[in-house]
Short mmCIF file of C-alpha atoms (C1' of nucleotides) in Angstrom, two decimals:
data_model
loop_
_atom_site.label_atom_id
_atom_site.label_comp_id
_atom_site.label_asym_id
_atom_site.label_seq_id
_atom_site.Cartn_x
_atom_site.Cartn_y
_atom_site.Cartn_z
CA MET A 1292 -30.29 -2.18 0.79
CA HIS A 1293 -28.68 -5.51 -0.04
CA PHE A 1294 -26.91 -6.08 -3.33
CA ASN A 1295 -29.18 -8.94 -4.33
CA GLU A 1296 -32.13 -6.53 -4.28
CA PHE A 1297 -30.75 -4.83 -7.37
CA ASP A 1298 -31.87 -6.26 -10.65
CA LEU A 1299 -28.55 -7.83 -11.58
CA HIS A 1300 -27.49 -10.59 -13.94
CA ASP A 1301 -26.85 -13.92 -12.17
CA ASP A 1302 -23.16 -13.95 -13.07
CA LEU A 1303 -22.72 -10.52 -11.60
CA LEU A 1304 -24.57 -11.44 -8.43
CA GLN A 1305 -22.14 -14.30 -8.10
CA ALA A 1306 -19.24 -11.88 -8.54
CA VAL A 1307 -20.66 -9.44 -6.02
CA ASP A 1308 -21.15 -12.34 -3.65
CA SER A 1309 -17.60 -13.60 -4.11
CA MET A 1310 -16.31 -10.14 -3.21
CA ASN A 1311 -18.46 -10.26 -0.11
CA PHE A 1312 -20.41 -7.17 -1.07
CA GLN A 1313 -23.56 -7.18 1.02
CA GLN A 1314 -25.12 -3.91 2.06
CA ALA A 1315 -24.89 -1.24 -0.59
CA THR A 1316 -23.39 2.07 0.51
CA PRO A 1317 -25.52 5.21 0.07
CA ILE A 1318 -23.85 6.18 -3.20
CA GLN A 1319 -24.32 2.66 -4.52
CA GLU A 1320 -27.94 2.58 -3.48
CA MET A 1321 -28.59 5.82 -5.31
CA ALA A 1322 -26.41 5.33 -8.35
CA ILE A 1323 -26.81 1.68 -9.28
CA PRO A 1324 -30.54 1.67 -10.17
CA ARG A 1325 -30.19 4.85 -12.21
CA ILE A 1326 -27.16 3.65 -14.11
CA LEU A 1327 -28.94 0.35 -14.74
CA GLN A 1328 -31.73 2.36 -16.34
CA GLY A 1329 -29.20 3.84 -18.73
CA LYS A 1330 -29.40 7.37 -17.38
CA ASP A 1331 -26.59 9.89 -17.51
CA LEU A 1332 -25.36 10.84 -14.09
CA ILE A 1333 -23.44 13.50 -12.29
CA ALA A 1334 -22.42 12.43 -8.82
CA CYS A 1335 -20.71 14.39 -6.14
CA ALA A 1336 -19.35 11.97 -3.60
CA GLN A 1337 -16.53 11.79 -1.14
CA THR A 1338 -14.01 9.05 -1.73
CA GLY A 1339 -14.00 5.88 0.30
CA THR A 1340 -17.72 5.44 -0.12
CA GLY A 1341 -17.74 2.65 -2.65
CA LYS A 1342 -17.92 5.03 -5.57
CA THR A 1343 -16.01 2.81 -7.97
CA ALA A 1344 -18.25 -0.21 -7.40
CA ALA A 1345 -21.24 2.11 -7.74
CA TYR A 1346 -20.48 2.46 -11.42
CA LEU A 1347 -18.64 -0.80 -12.09
CA VAL A 1348 -21.50 -3.01 -10.94
CA PRO A 1349 -24.12 -1.61 -13.33
CA ILE A 1350 -21.59 -1.31 -16.17
CA LEU A 1351 -20.56 -4.94 -15.74
CA ASN A 1352 -24.22 -5.84 -15.63
CA SER A 1353 -24.65 -4.20 -19.01
CA ILE A 1354 -21.66 -6.15 -20.30
CA ALA A 1355 -23.06 -9.41 -18.93
CA THR A 1356 -26.47 -8.88 -20.48
CA HIS A 1357 -25.28 -7.36 -23.78
CA PRO A 1358 -21.87 -8.78 -24.57
CA GLN A 1359 -20.13 -7.32 -27.58
CA GLU A 1360 -16.88 -7.76 -29.47
CA HIS A 1361 -15.32 -4.36 -29.11
CA ILE A 1362 -14.79 -1.81 -26.35
CA SER A 1363 -18.00 -0.98 -24.55
CA THR A 1364 -16.72 1.18 -21.72
CA LEU A 1365 -14.11 3.90 -21.32
CA ILE A 1366 -13.13 5.15 -17.88
CA ILE A 1367 -10.92 8.24 -17.76
CA VAL A 1368 -9.00 9.03 -14.57
CA PRO A 1369 -6.33 11.56 -13.54
CA THR A 1370 -3.53 9.33 -12.25
CA ARG A 1371 -1.84 6.12 -13.31
CA GLU A 1372 -2.21 4.49 -9.92
CA LEU A 1373 -5.93 5.14 -9.95
CA ALA A 1374 -6.20 3.57 -13.39
CA GLN A 1375 -4.41 0.51 -12.14
CA GLN A 1376 -6.51 0.27 -9.00
CA ILE A 1377 -9.77 0.47 -10.92
CA ASP A 1378 -8.48 -2.16 -13.33
CA GLU A 1379 -7.85 -4.45 -10.39
CA GLN A 1380 -11.41 -3.92 -9.18
CA VAL A 1381 -12.69 -4.76 -12.63
CA GLN A 1382 -10.63 -7.94 -12.59
CA GLY A 1383 -12.27 -8.95 -9.34
CA LEU A 1384 -15.83 -8.00 -10.15
CA GLY A 1385 -15.63 -8.92 -13.79
CA TYR A 1386 -14.30 -12.43 -13.32
CA PHE A 1387 -17.62 -14.23 -13.38
CA VAL A 1388 -18.90 -12.13 -16.26
CA ASN A 1389 -15.78 -12.80 -18.27
CA ALA A 1390 -15.24 -9.10 -18.72
CA THR A 1391 -11.84 -8.10 -20.02
CA SER A 1392 -10.13 -4.86 -19.14
CA ILE A 1393 -6.85 -3.03 -19.37
CA ALA A 1394 -5.34 0.03 -17.74
CA ILE A 1395 -3.78 2.35 -20.29
CA TYR A 1396 -1.26 4.88 -19.04
CA GLY A 1397 2.19 6.20 -19.75
CA GLY A 1398 5.55 6.13 -18.06
CA THR A 1399 6.32 2.50 -18.64
CA LYS A 1400 9.25 1.13 -20.55
CA GLY A 1401 8.38 -2.51 -21.05
CA PRO A 1402 6.06 -4.26 -23.49
CA GLU A 1403 3.07 -2.26 -22.25
CA TRP A 1404 2.70 -0.14 -25.33
CA ASP A 1405 2.13 -3.17 -27.53
CA GLN A 1406 -0.22 -4.74 -25.01
CA GLN A 1407 -2.20 -1.52 -24.94
CA ARG A 1408 -2.31 -1.29 -28.73
CA LYS A 1409 -3.44 -4.89 -28.95
CA ALA A 1410 -6.25 -4.33 -26.45
CA LEU A 1411 -7.33 -1.18 -28.26
CA THR A 1412 -7.41 -2.87 -31.66
CA GLN A 1413 -8.55 -6.38 -30.85
CA GLY A 1414 -10.94 -5.32 -28.13
CA ALA A 1415 -11.41 -5.35 -24.40
CA ASP A 1416 -14.66 -4.68 -22.63
CA ILE A 1417 -13.40 -1.92 -20.39
CA ILE A 1418 -10.57 0.54 -20.92
CA ILE A 1419 -9.32 2.52 -17.92
CA ALA A 1420 -7.05 5.30 -19.12
CA THR A 1421 -5.17 8.42 -18.20
CA PRO A 1422 -5.68 11.04 -20.91
CA GLY A 1423 -2.17 11.49 -22.28
CA ARG A 1424 -1.41 7.92 -23.23
CA LEU A 1425 -4.89 7.31 -24.61
CA MET A 1426 -4.50 10.39 -26.81
CA ALA A 1427 -1.14 9.10 -28.01
CA HIS A 1428 -2.76 5.86 -29.14
CA MET A 1429 -5.69 7.66 -30.71
CA GLN A 1430 -3.42 9.85 -32.78
CA LEU A 1431 -2.02 6.75 -34.42
CA GLY A 1432 -5.45 6.03 -35.81
CA TYR A 1433 -6.15 2.46 -34.79
CA VAL A 1434 -8.38 3.12 -31.80
CA ARG A 1435 -12.03 2.33 -32.48
CA PHE A 1436 -14.68 3.51 -30.09
CA ASP A 1437 -17.58 2.91 -32.45
CA GLN A 1438 -19.19 0.35 -30.14
CA LEU A 1439 -18.67 2.36 -26.99
CA ARG A 1440 -21.76 2.56 -24.80
CA HIS A 1441 -20.50 3.91 -21.49
CA LEU A 1442 -18.12 6.77 -20.73
CA ILE A 1443 -17.06 7.50 -17.16
CA LEU A 1444 -15.10 10.53 -16.03
CA ASP A 1445 -13.77 9.79 -12.55
CA GLU A 1446 -12.34 12.54 -10.33
CA ALA A 1447 -13.55 15.01 -12.94
CA ASP A 1448 -12.72 18.11 -10.92
CA ARG A 1449 -9.15 16.95 -10.51
CA MET A 1450 -8.84 16.29 -14.21
CA LEU A 1451 -9.96 19.82 -15.01
CA ASP A 1452 -7.47 21.16 -12.44
CA MET A 1453 -4.78 19.26 -14.24
CA GLY A 1454 -5.69 20.84 -17.55
CA PHE A 1455 -7.20 17.76 -19.15
CA LEU A 1456 -10.31 19.48 -20.46
CA GLY A 1457 -8.94 19.75 -23.99
CA ASP A 1458 -7.87 16.11 -24.07
CA ILE A 1459 -11.19 14.97 -22.68
CA LEU A 1460 -13.16 16.89 -25.27
CA LYS A 1461 -10.93 15.57 -28.04
CA ILE A 1462 -11.39 12.00 -26.86
CA MET A 1463 -15.12 12.55 -26.61
CA SER A 1464 -15.29 13.86 -30.15
CA GLN A 1465 -14.29 10.40 -31.33
CA ILE A 1466 -16.82 8.33 -29.44
CA PRO A 1467 -20.49 7.83 -30.33
CA ALA A 1468 -22.88 10.55 -29.26
CA GLN A 1469 -25.36 7.81 -28.43
CA ARG A 1470 -23.93 6.63 -25.15
CA GLN A 1471 -24.29 6.76 -21.41
CA THR A 1472 -22.03 9.26 -19.67
CA LEU A 1473 -21.26 9.27 -15.96
CA MET A 1474 -19.34 12.01 -14.19
CA PHE A 1475 -17.94 11.67 -10.70
CA SER A 1476 -16.47 14.65 -8.96
CA ALA A 1477 -15.50 15.45 -5.40
CA THR A 1478 -16.63 19.03 -5.79
CA MET A 1479 -19.09 20.86 -7.99
CA PRO A 1480 -17.45 24.12 -9.05
CA PRO A 1481 -18.92 26.09 -11.98
CA LYS A 1482 -16.46 24.55 -14.44
CA ILE A 1483 -17.71 21.09 -13.61
CA ARG A 1484 -21.31 22.24 -13.97
CA GLU A 1485 -20.45 23.65 -17.39
CA LEU A 1486 -18.78 20.46 -18.51
CA ALA A 1487 -21.70 18.41 -17.23
CA LYS A 1488 -24.15 20.57 -19.15
CA ARG A 1489 -22.06 20.14 -22.24
CA ILE A 1490 -21.58 16.39 -22.22
CA LEU A 1491 -24.47 14.90 -20.24
CA GLN A 1492 -28.02 14.37 -21.42
CA GLU A 1493 -30.77 14.96 -18.89
CA PRO A 1494 -28.52 13.76 -16.10
CA GLU A 1495 -29.61 12.44 -12.78
CA GLU A 1496 -27.83 14.24 -10.00
CA ILE A 1497 -26.50 12.76 -6.80
CA GLN A 1498 -25.12 14.91 -4.01
CA LEU A 1499 -23.50 13.30 -1.02
CA SER A 1500 -22.13 15.44 1.81
CA VAL A 1501 -19.74 17.57 -0.17
CA SER A 1502 -16.16 17.95 0.97
CA LYS A 1503 -16.69 16.49 4.41
CA PRO A 1504 -14.16 14.03 5.74
CA ALA A 1505 -15.44 10.66 6.85
CA ALA A 1506 -16.77 10.48 10.38
CA GLY A 1507 -14.19 7.98 11.56
CA ILE A 1508 -11.19 10.28 11.17
CA ASP A 1509 -9.56 11.69 14.30
CA GLN A 1510 -8.00 14.94 13.11
CA GLN A 1511 -5.04 16.27 15.04
CA PHE A 1512 -3.20 19.53 14.35
CA TYR A 1513 0.29 20.12 15.75
CA LEU A 1514 2.23 23.34 15.66
CA ALA A 1515 5.81 22.64 14.64
CA SER A 1516 8.63 24.37 12.86
CA ASP A 1517 10.23 22.54 9.95
CA GLN A 1518 13.06 21.40 12.22
CA GLN A 1519 10.62 20.10 14.81
CA LYS A 1520 8.48 18.09 12.42
CA LEU A 1521 10.62 14.99 12.14
CA PRO A 1522 11.36 14.56 15.87
CA LEU A 1523 7.70 15.23 16.60
CA LEU A 1524 6.74 12.55 14.10
CA VAL A 1525 9.11 10.11 15.77
CA HIS A 1526 7.51 10.87 19.14
CA LEU A 1527 4.05 10.22 17.72
CA LEU A 1528 5.21 7.05 15.98
CA LYS A 1529 6.49 5.61 19.24
CA LYS A 1530 2.94 5.53 20.54
CA VAL A 1531 1.72 3.39 17.66
CA ASN A 1532 2.26 -0.34 17.61
CA THR A 1533 2.14 -1.31 13.96
CA PRO A 1534 1.70 1.85 11.99
CA SER A 1535 0.58 1.86 8.42
CA MET A 1536 1.06 5.45 7.51
CA VAL A 1537 1.01 7.64 4.45
CA LEU A 1538 3.01 10.80 4.92
CA PHE A 1539 2.07 13.52 2.45
CA THR A 1540 4.29 16.34 1.37
CA SER A 1541 3.45 19.02 -1.17
CA ARG A 1542 6.78 18.91 -2.94
CA ARG A 1543 8.28 16.16 -5.00
CA SER A 1544 11.67 17.37 -3.90
CA SER A 1545 10.97 16.68 -0.23
CA VAL A 1546 9.88 13.07 -0.72
CA ASP A 1547 13.36 11.68 -0.96
CA SER A 1548 14.85 13.68 1.89
CA ILE A 1549 12.05 12.65 4.24
CA VAL A 1550 12.48 9.01 3.21
CA ARG A 1551 16.21 9.20 3.89
CA ALA A 1552 15.76 10.98 7.22
CA LEU A 1553 13.28 8.34 8.35
CA GLY A 1554 15.69 5.66 7.20
CA ARG A 1555 18.47 7.14 9.31
CA LEU A 1556 16.12 7.00 12.28
CA GLY A 1557 15.51 3.32 11.67
CA TYR A 1558 12.12 3.52 10.00
CA ASP A 1559 11.42 1.54 6.90
CA ALA A 1560 10.01 4.10 4.50
CA TYR A 1561 9.70 4.44 0.73
CA GLY A 1562 8.53 7.29 -1.42
CA ILE A 1563 6.30 7.91 -4.42
CA SER A 1564 6.02 10.98 -6.61
CA SER A 1565 5.92 11.69 -10.30
CA ASP A 1566 9.70 11.87 -10.08
CA SER A 1567 9.83 8.16 -9.32
CA GLU A 1568 10.06 5.72 -12.15
CA GLN A 1569 6.70 4.23 -12.94
CA SER A 1570 7.89 0.70 -12.24
CA VAL A 1571 9.10 1.85 -8.82
CA ARG A 1572 5.80 3.63 -8.15
CA GLU A 1573 3.97 0.42 -8.82
CA VAL A 1574 6.18 -1.85 -6.76
CA VAL A 1575 6.29 0.57 -3.84
CA LEU A 1576 2.52 1.05 -3.78
CA ARG A 1577 1.83 -2.65 -4.07
CA ASP A 1578 4.31 -3.52 -1.33
CA PHE A 1579 2.88 -0.83 0.92
CA LYS A 1580 -0.65 -2.13 0.37
CA ASN A 1581 0.67 -5.57 1.27
CA ARG A 1582 2.11 -4.09 4.47
CA LYS A 1583 5.70 -4.90 3.63
CA PHE A 1584 6.81 -1.61 5.15
CA PRO A 1585 5.09 0.85 7.50
CA ILE A 1586 5.60 4.34 6.07
CA LEU A 1587 4.89 5.59 2.58
CA VAL A 1588 5.98 9.14 1.76
CA ALA A 1589 4.01 10.62 -1.14
CA THR A 1590 3.01 13.73 -3.00
CA ASP A 1591 -0.57 14.47 -3.93
CA VAL A 1592 -0.28 11.94 -6.73
CA LEU A 1593 -1.78 9.59 -4.13
CA SER A 1594 -4.14 12.02 -2.49
CA ARG A 1595 -7.18 11.03 -4.51
CA GLY A 1596 -9.04 7.77 -4.69
CA ILE A 1597 -6.25 5.43 -3.77
CA ASP A 1598 -7.56 2.67 -1.57
CA ILE A 1599 -5.37 1.17 1.13
CA ASP A 1600 -6.84 -1.27 3.60
CA ASN A 1601 -6.50 -0.48 7.28
CA LEU A 1602 -4.35 2.58 6.98
CA SER A 1603 -3.87 3.72 10.56
CA HIS A 1604 -2.48 7.19 9.93
CA VAL A 1605 -2.25 9.96 7.42
CA VAL A 1606 0.37 12.58 8.21
CA ASN A 1607 0.40 15.92 6.46
CA PHE A 1608 4.02 16.91 6.77
CA ASP A 1609 2.88 20.23 5.43
CA VAL A 1610 -0.52 21.77 4.88
CA PRO A 1611 -1.73 21.38 1.31
CA ARG A 1612 -2.22 24.64 -0.54
CA ASP A 1613 -5.63 23.62 -1.78
CA PRO A 1614 -8.02 22.94 1.11
CA GLU A 1615 -9.80 20.30 -0.94
CA ASP A 1616 -6.58 18.33 -1.03
CA TYR A 1617 -6.60 18.19 2.75
CA VAL A 1618 -9.91 16.38 2.68
CA HIS A 1619 -8.64 14.02 -0.01
CA ARG A 1620 -5.38 13.27 1.75
CA ILE A 1621 -6.96 12.42 5.08
CA GLY A 1622 -9.64 10.45 3.25
CA ARG A 1623 -7.01 7.75 2.56
CA THR A 1624 -7.64 6.60 6.11
CA ALA A 1625 -10.94 5.62 7.74
CA ARG A 1626 -12.15 4.22 4.45
CA ALA A 1627 -15.09 1.86 4.32
CA GLU A 1628 -16.35 3.12 7.66
CA THR A 1629 -13.30 2.16 9.68
CA THR A 1630 -11.40 4.64 11.85
CA GLY A 1631 -8.06 6.37 11.47
CA THR A 1632 -5.93 9.26 12.60
CA ALA A 1633 -5.00 12.26 10.50
CA ILE A 1634 -2.08 14.29 11.81
CA THR A 1635 -1.19 17.65 10.35
CA PHE A 1636 1.97 19.62 11.08
CA ILE A 1637 1.58 23.36 10.92
CA ASN A 1638 4.51 25.71 10.67
CA GLN A 1639 4.36 29.48 10.51
CA ASP A 1640 3.88 29.64 6.74
CA ASP A 1641 1.15 27.00 6.71
CA GLN A 1642 -1.16 28.88 9.01
CA PRO A 1643 -3.33 30.84 6.57
CA ARG A 1644 -4.07 27.58 4.79
CA VAL A 1645 -5.23 26.06 8.04
CA LEU A 1646 -7.90 28.74 8.34
CA ARG A 1647 -9.11 27.93 4.84
CA ILE A 1648 -9.30 24.26 5.68
CA GLU A 1649 -11.24 24.97 8.84
CA ARG A 1650 -13.60 27.19 6.91
CA LEU A 1651 -14.16 24.39 4.42
CA LEU A 1652 -14.70 21.82 7.18
CA GLU A 1653 -16.80 24.24 9.22
CA THR A 1654 -14.86 22.96 12.20
CA VAL A 1655 -12.11 24.41 14.32
CA VAL A 1656 -9.47 21.89 15.28
CA GLU A 1657 -7.39 22.43 18.39
CA LYS A 1658 -3.80 23.37 17.60
CA GLN A 1659 -1.60 21.30 19.86
CA ALA A 1660 1.75 22.74 20.87
CA ILE A 1661 3.69 19.97 22.55
CA THR A 1662 7.19 20.48 21.18
CA GLN A 1663 8.28 22.35 24.30
CA GLN A 1664 7.42 19.49 26.61
CA LEU A 1665 9.19 17.08 24.28
CA GLY A 1666 12.34 19.17 24.61
CA LEU A 1667 12.21 20.26 20.98
CA GLY A 1668 11.96 23.95 21.70
CA GLU A 1669 9.10 26.35 21.55
CA ALA A 1670 6.36 25.72 19.02
CA PRO A 1671 5.45 28.43 16.55
CA ALA A 1672 2.56 30.50 17.85
CA PHE A 1673 -0.69 30.09 16.00
CA ALA A 1674 -1.26 33.57 14.70
CA PRO A 1675 -2.17 33.33 11.04
CA ARG A 1676 -1.89 36.64 9.27
CA SER A 1677 -4.87 35.95 7.09
CA ALA A 1678 -6.54 33.31 5.05
CA LYS A 1679 -6.21 34.77 1.62
CA GLY A 1680 -8.97 33.57 -0.58
CA ASN A 1681 -12.39 34.74 -1.56
CA GLY A 1682 -13.27 37.98 0.04
CA SER A 1683 -16.36 36.71 1.77
CA GLY A 1684 -16.40 37.95 5.30
CA ASP A 1685 -17.70 34.76 6.88
CA ARG A 1686 -14.32 33.60 8.03
CA LYS A 1687 -14.39 31.79 11.31
CA ARG A 1688 -11.49 32.41 13.58
CA SER A 1689 -10.13 29.70 15.75
CA GLY A 1690 -11.42 29.94 19.28
CA LYS A 1691 -7.91 29.40 20.55
CA PRO A 1692 -5.70 31.45 18.33
CA SER A 1693 -2.51 31.16 20.31
CA SER A 1694 -0.43 28.23 21.36
CA ASN A 1695 -1.64 26.64 24.56
CA ALA A 1696 1.51 24.80 25.29
CA ARG A 1697 0.28 22.84 28.26
CA SER A 1698 -2.59 21.12 26.60
CA GLY A 1699 -1.29 17.77 25.64
CA ALA A 1700 -4.77 16.33 25.70
CA PRO A 1701 -5.86 14.64 22.52
CA THR A 1702 -8.00 16.90 20.46
CA ALA A 1703 -11.71 16.34 20.20
CA ALA A 1704 -12.08 17.15 16.57
CA ARG A 1705 -13.82 14.15 15.22
CA ASN A 1706 -17.10 14.56 13.55
CA PRO A 1707 -19.78 14.09 16.12
CA ASP A 1708 -22.38 11.87 14.55
CA LYS A 1709 -22.21 8.35 13.18
CA PRO A 1710 -20.61 5.64 15.25
CA ALA A 1711 -17.69 4.11 13.41
CA LYS A 1712 -19.06 0.79 12.32
CA LYS A 1713 -16.47 -1.64 11.17
CA ARG A 1714 -17.25 -3.39 7.95
CA SER A 1715 -13.98 -4.93 6.90
CA PRO A 1716 -14.70 -5.98 3.34
CA ARG A 1717 -12.97 -9.27 2.80
CA ARG A 1718 -11.61 -9.28 -0.69
CA ASN A 1719 -10.74 -12.62 -2.05
CA ARG A 1720 -9.93 -11.63 -5.53
CA PRO A 1721 -10.69 -14.50 -7.88
CA ARG A 1722 -8.04 -13.55 -10.37
CA LYS A 1723 -4.87 -11.66 -10.02
CA SER A 1724 -4.17 -8.60 -12.05
CA PRO A 1725 -2.33 -9.96 -15.05
CA SER A 1726 0.19 -7.17 -15.32
CA ALA A 1727 1.59 -7.22 -11.80
CA PRO A 1728 5.21 -8.27 -11.88
CA THR A 1729 6.36 -10.05 -8.76
CA SER A 1730 9.54 -8.83 -7.26
CA SER A 1731 10.83 -8.10 -3.82
CA ALA A 1732 10.73 -4.89 -1.87
CA PRO A 1733 12.23 -1.82 -3.49
CA GLN A 1734 15.87 -1.17 -2.97
CA ASP A 1735 16.77 2.44 -2.86
CA SER A 1736 16.22 4.26 0.36
CA SER A 1737 18.56 2.88 2.94
CA PRO A 1738 20.48 5.42 5.00
CA SER A 1739 23.32 6.69 2.91
"C1'" DA B 1005 5.27 28.76 -4.58
"C1'" DA B 1006 2.93 22.52 -6.28
"C1'" DA B 1007 1.12 18.44 -8.19
"C1'" DA B 1008 -0.22 15.50 -12.08
"C1'" DA B 1009 0.01 13.65 -17.27
"C1'" DA B 1010 2.90 12.08 -23.31
"C1'" DG B 1011 7.91 11.71 -24.53
#
DNA sequence: AAAAAAG
């Protein structure tokens, strides 16, 4: 279905056109008409499917057709980077409708607080906020949501994981009951169902292939001890011409040491975690998106929703403890129906988690053991003790439980169906995000 | 045994 088949305001069609949106993705095709009708919605969709535009387009349509003075839309998200990214999308799509927006989040030291207060008092069409900072403003009493018509909870399952339920309910208690509410969640656990029941009215429900990675991702598992991981990574990097790689690690404390180790090996890498200063987080992410350096080392702060064009690789330096996070991490690549490679290093301790991931994916991925032939010593054997978790006995065991050291052949673990069509959405953003400071590449990770 | 978010 083409975008101009939706019943959209002329200005918005122009915006959609300027962004070169043509064919709607499945989630957009399903969500846009229902949101246009004013229905509440609960949608379960993998990231990288055009989820954000699926709600921004109809919301902006509502703003174009019924302009109002004060805030019409509140979008709540779990991380600051996601808030900023959505704000940038609003800037692009909202340009021709003259929609105003602001991202509201904490961690900043500059004039942001006053800018945020001003937007909240004098009005902006769309507010994109992380819960903590929004609450802080609300407690000061000047935030008015009396004209609010649309509330969106994005990455709702993540927000509950992060303990935001109380904040969300408190925020919701101060916005009109007469409103449209949209919930987007990667998964649909009972807690999400409960919340949906509580805050949605006769919701439409959209389910899109739950927890399955995109078809274009080539998943590769390598057995490696902690000492072998870095040299193995270097070996794999040598085979790539111009890598654009996000390397995930589960610990904030490892980000810096990996960045420094890569620096010593001559790779230009920078890191992001909640330990980084917010201004550094922003500059590093922007510079990485602009391909100013090839390797970004990050914690799971970036595992959800963050959109990076043409990311060639995701590397899991360790296996995430939550199998859902694996799907989210590797979903940073092969977005918008392109292709990408997801490499996961598995040491002895990581192995039970691998079984849980494979159970979630309903796929067994070949465990490659190539460290020996690279002269890095013997790889850890793949012999997971167990995959602690729910006691259901349907656990699938890997067909090849032990290390088959001679198989250097690339694994065949991509999802079988769907050819990887390339769509390459050309984004000529009509207006730049107003808040982006321009400065040069970050300065703090050269070899010491 | 982690991560994120308010300061």
